[in-house]
């Protein structure tokens, strides 16, 4: 005896059953499929790199690529070295000038942690300057970004008075420091990320506190104060 098979559901009933098995994220209008799925590697992207689609775009419009293992290095070295300056900053509001800001260390990090600071970022390279502008806008930081170079004969568009100057991965000659001193307030301080050797500074700058940077035996954060006038 042959049993009559039950006909399969068709039409709207079957379509609704299919829709009920979709992942919740696909049904929710505010959640994209990309949020719930792993990032896809493009054919041109090397397997050792990850493309950061959520990072600010570079000046050329392409997203940033981060090598494996670089994330730990960025946090352990760059962020920690920037945050090492916090105990050396004035306790109240102050005007901070970050020269050669590059990728934003330490200027952007300090601006994010100390919102009471008036931070000016100075970067002579066009692409780096555009990157700094994009980051500060995205992070809603009230930083001023200058595409300029500070020299012994020129201080372009710098604030009239500065309380703190930070320099990391940048060297200035003594003549430039001497010229920069004309914009520094009484008792202003320089914060310099250096190696074992002390930088050459004009006599009006007096050495202050020194912090050995974590994870290194030959990198230091050095504080210098502008000598009070007699």
XYZ file of C-alpha atoms in Angstrom:
230
model
C 0.000 0.000 0.000
C 1.345 3.352 -0.921
C 0.950 6.186 1.522
C 0.198 9.564 0.148
C 3.040 11.886 1.021
C 2.214 15.168 2.695
C 2.664 18.010 0.243
C 5.455 20.460 1.070
C 4.519 23.915 2.200
C 4.735 26.502 -0.498
C 3.830 30.100 -1.007
C 3.856 32.745 1.693
C 3.826 30.238 4.541
C 7.120 28.685 3.436
C 8.712 32.075 2.844
C 7.802 33.237 6.338
C 9.256 30.057 7.841
C 12.488 30.686 5.955
C 12.641 34.235 7.200
C 12.176 33.099 10.802
C 15.423 31.132 10.631
C 17.544 34.157 9.668
C 20.072 35.440 12.205
C 18.592 38.179 14.404
C 21.182 40.700 13.202
C 20.010 40.318 9.600
C 16.414 41.127 10.578
C 17.307 44.173 12.665
C 17.492 47.323 10.529
C 20.136 48.905 12.787
C 22.639 46.031 12.671
C 24.626 45.408 9.516
C 25.739 42.000 8.287
C 29.356 43.178 8.475
C 28.955 43.689 12.233
C 28.260 39.993 12.794
C 30.589 38.503 10.200
C 34.400 38.320 10.260
C 36.276 40.772 8.022
C 37.134 39.465 4.588
C 40.656 39.654 3.292
C 40.990 41.101 -0.166
C 43.195 39.519 -2.820
C 45.650 42.421 -2.628
C 45.900 42.330 1.165
C 48.817 40.253 2.528
C 47.773 37.532 4.997
C 49.954 39.046 7.721
C 48.041 42.317 7.764
C 44.621 43.398 8.915
C 42.798 46.293 7.382
C 41.295 48.599 9.982
C 38.065 49.873 8.434
C 37.066 51.744 11.585
C 40.272 53.787 11.792
C 40.380 57.328 10.390
C 41.265 57.406 6.714
C 44.663 58.590 5.645
C 45.088 61.610 3.417
C 44.945 59.406 0.310
C 41.598 57.895 1.336
C 42.824 54.361 2.033
C 42.192 52.716 5.386
C 45.035 51.867 7.721
C 46.688 48.446 7.770
C 48.070 47.017 10.997
C 50.620 44.212 11.108
C 50.006 41.311 13.461
C 51.612 42.070 16.788
C 51.655 45.806 16.185
C 48.558 46.391 18.310
C 50.402 45.280 21.461
C 53.422 47.376 20.490
C 51.256 50.457 19.949
C 49.662 50.173 23.381
C 52.720 49.031 25.315
C 55.123 51.572 23.897
C 53.424 54.519 22.239
C 50.402 54.934 24.507
C 52.264 54.136 27.721
C 55.084 56.528 26.845
C 52.581 59.290 26.134
C 50.709 58.670 29.397
C 53.991 58.802 31.331
C 53.822 62.585 30.949
C 50.655 62.938 33.041
C 52.435 63.373 36.421
C 54.627 66.086 34.878
C 51.772 68.248 33.590
C 50.366 71.254 35.461
C 47.402 70.368 37.665
C 45.170 73.103 36.245
C 44.309 74.240 32.742
C 47.331 74.979 30.554
C 48.385 75.540 26.958
C 50.329 72.626 25.519
C 52.354 72.702 22.305
C 53.245 69.333 20.734
C 55.992 69.691 18.129
C 56.382 67.062 15.408
C 53.091 65.404 16.350
C 53.351 62.694 13.670
C 50.868 59.929 14.516
C 49.544 61.813 17.543
C 51.876 60.633 20.301
C 51.888 62.201 22.805
C 49.726 65.188 21.792
C 46.423 63.495 20.953
C 46.666 61.060 23.865
C 47.232 63.870 26.376
C 44.442 65.941 24.825
C 42.034 63.012 25.213
C 42.943 62.357 28.851
C 43.303 65.989 29.927
C 40.365 67.775 28.334
C 41.206 70.948 30.230
C 44.375 71.441 28.175
C 44.504 73.751 25.168
C 46.538 71.583 22.790
C 48.220 72.731 19.580
C 49.642 70.014 17.308
C 52.417 71.069 14.925
C 53.325 68.766 12.017
C 55.250 69.839 8.877
C 54.340 66.819 6.710
C 51.108 67.234 4.774
C 49.867 63.644 5.047
C 50.562 63.429 8.768
C 48.874 66.784 9.322
C 45.769 65.624 7.416
C 45.719 62.453 9.513
C 45.892 64.479 12.740
C 42.988 66.653 11.635
C 40.880 63.587 10.832
C 41.616 61.941 14.179
C 40.945 65.028 16.291
C 37.660 65.677 14.500
C 36.506 62.094 14.840
C 37.425 62.036 18.537
C 35.799 65.452 19.099
C 39.025 66.890 20.513
C 39.407 70.648 20.533
C 42.985 70.512 19.249
C 44.436 73.043 16.872
C 46.417 71.373 14.070
C 49.118 73.414 12.331
C 50.835 72.328 9.122
C 54.079 74.149 9.887
C 57.721 73.783 10.880
C 59.313 75.491 13.870
C 62.817 76.811 13.196
C 65.338 79.134 14.799
C 63.993 82.012 12.728
C 60.276 81.254 12.447
C 57.461 80.399 14.864
C 54.482 80.198 12.500
C 51.044 80.747 14.046
C 52.044 79.398 17.444
C 50.088 80.510 20.510
C 51.345 83.740 22.020
C 51.992 82.003 25.343
C 52.737 78.311 25.970
C 52.932 76.516 29.329
C 54.107 73.054 28.206
C 56.080 71.915 25.146
C 56.285 68.213 24.281
C 58.717 66.618 21.833
C 58.900 62.915 21.041
C 61.001 61.469 18.203
C 62.055 64.986 17.251
C 65.264 66.902 17.864
C 65.649 70.652 17.826
C 68.920 72.550 17.868
C 69.666 74.918 20.788
C 69.021 77.973 18.608
C 65.453 76.812 17.954
C 64.856 76.238 21.667
C 66.214 79.713 22.354
C 63.833 81.220 19.830
C 60.951 79.143 21.190
C 61.585 80.473 24.699
C 60.101 83.815 23.646
C 56.658 82.142 23.585
C 56.975 80.319 26.900
C 55.263 81.491 30.061
C 57.149 82.010 33.317
C 58.027 78.614 34.751
C 57.039 76.801 31.552
C 58.293 73.267 31.110
C 59.705 71.164 28.290
C 58.917 67.448 28.235
C 61.379 65.567 26.032
C 61.354 61.839 25.206
C 65.046 60.994 24.836
C 67.649 58.262 24.953
C 70.439 57.941 27.499
C 72.105 61.208 26.520
C 70.659 64.504 27.628
C 69.695 66.927 24.854
C 71.652 70.103 24.299
C 69.608 73.044 25.559
C 70.254 76.745 26.168
C 71.361 77.666 29.724
C 67.972 79.195 30.524
C 66.449 75.683 30.709
C 67.049 73.846 33.992
C 66.784 70.046 34.304
C 63.924 68.809 36.483
C 62.338 65.412 36.989
C 63.270 62.335 34.973
C 61.112 59.256 34.324
C 62.487 55.952 33.026
C 60.035 54.694 30.432
C 58.495 51.274 31.019
C 59.976 48.343 29.141
C 63.223 50.142 28.317
C 66.545 50.816 29.996
C 67.699 53.509 27.611
C 64.620 55.683 27.046
C 63.709 58.539 29.327
C 61.141 61.275 29.695
C 62.960 64.402 30.863
C 61.493 67.577 32.255
C 63.148 70.979 31.864
C 61.929 74.229 33.388
C 62.384 77.704 32.017
C 64.599 79.511 34.495
C 62.788 82.256 36.346
C 64.131 85.745 35.552
C 66.312 87.205 38.297
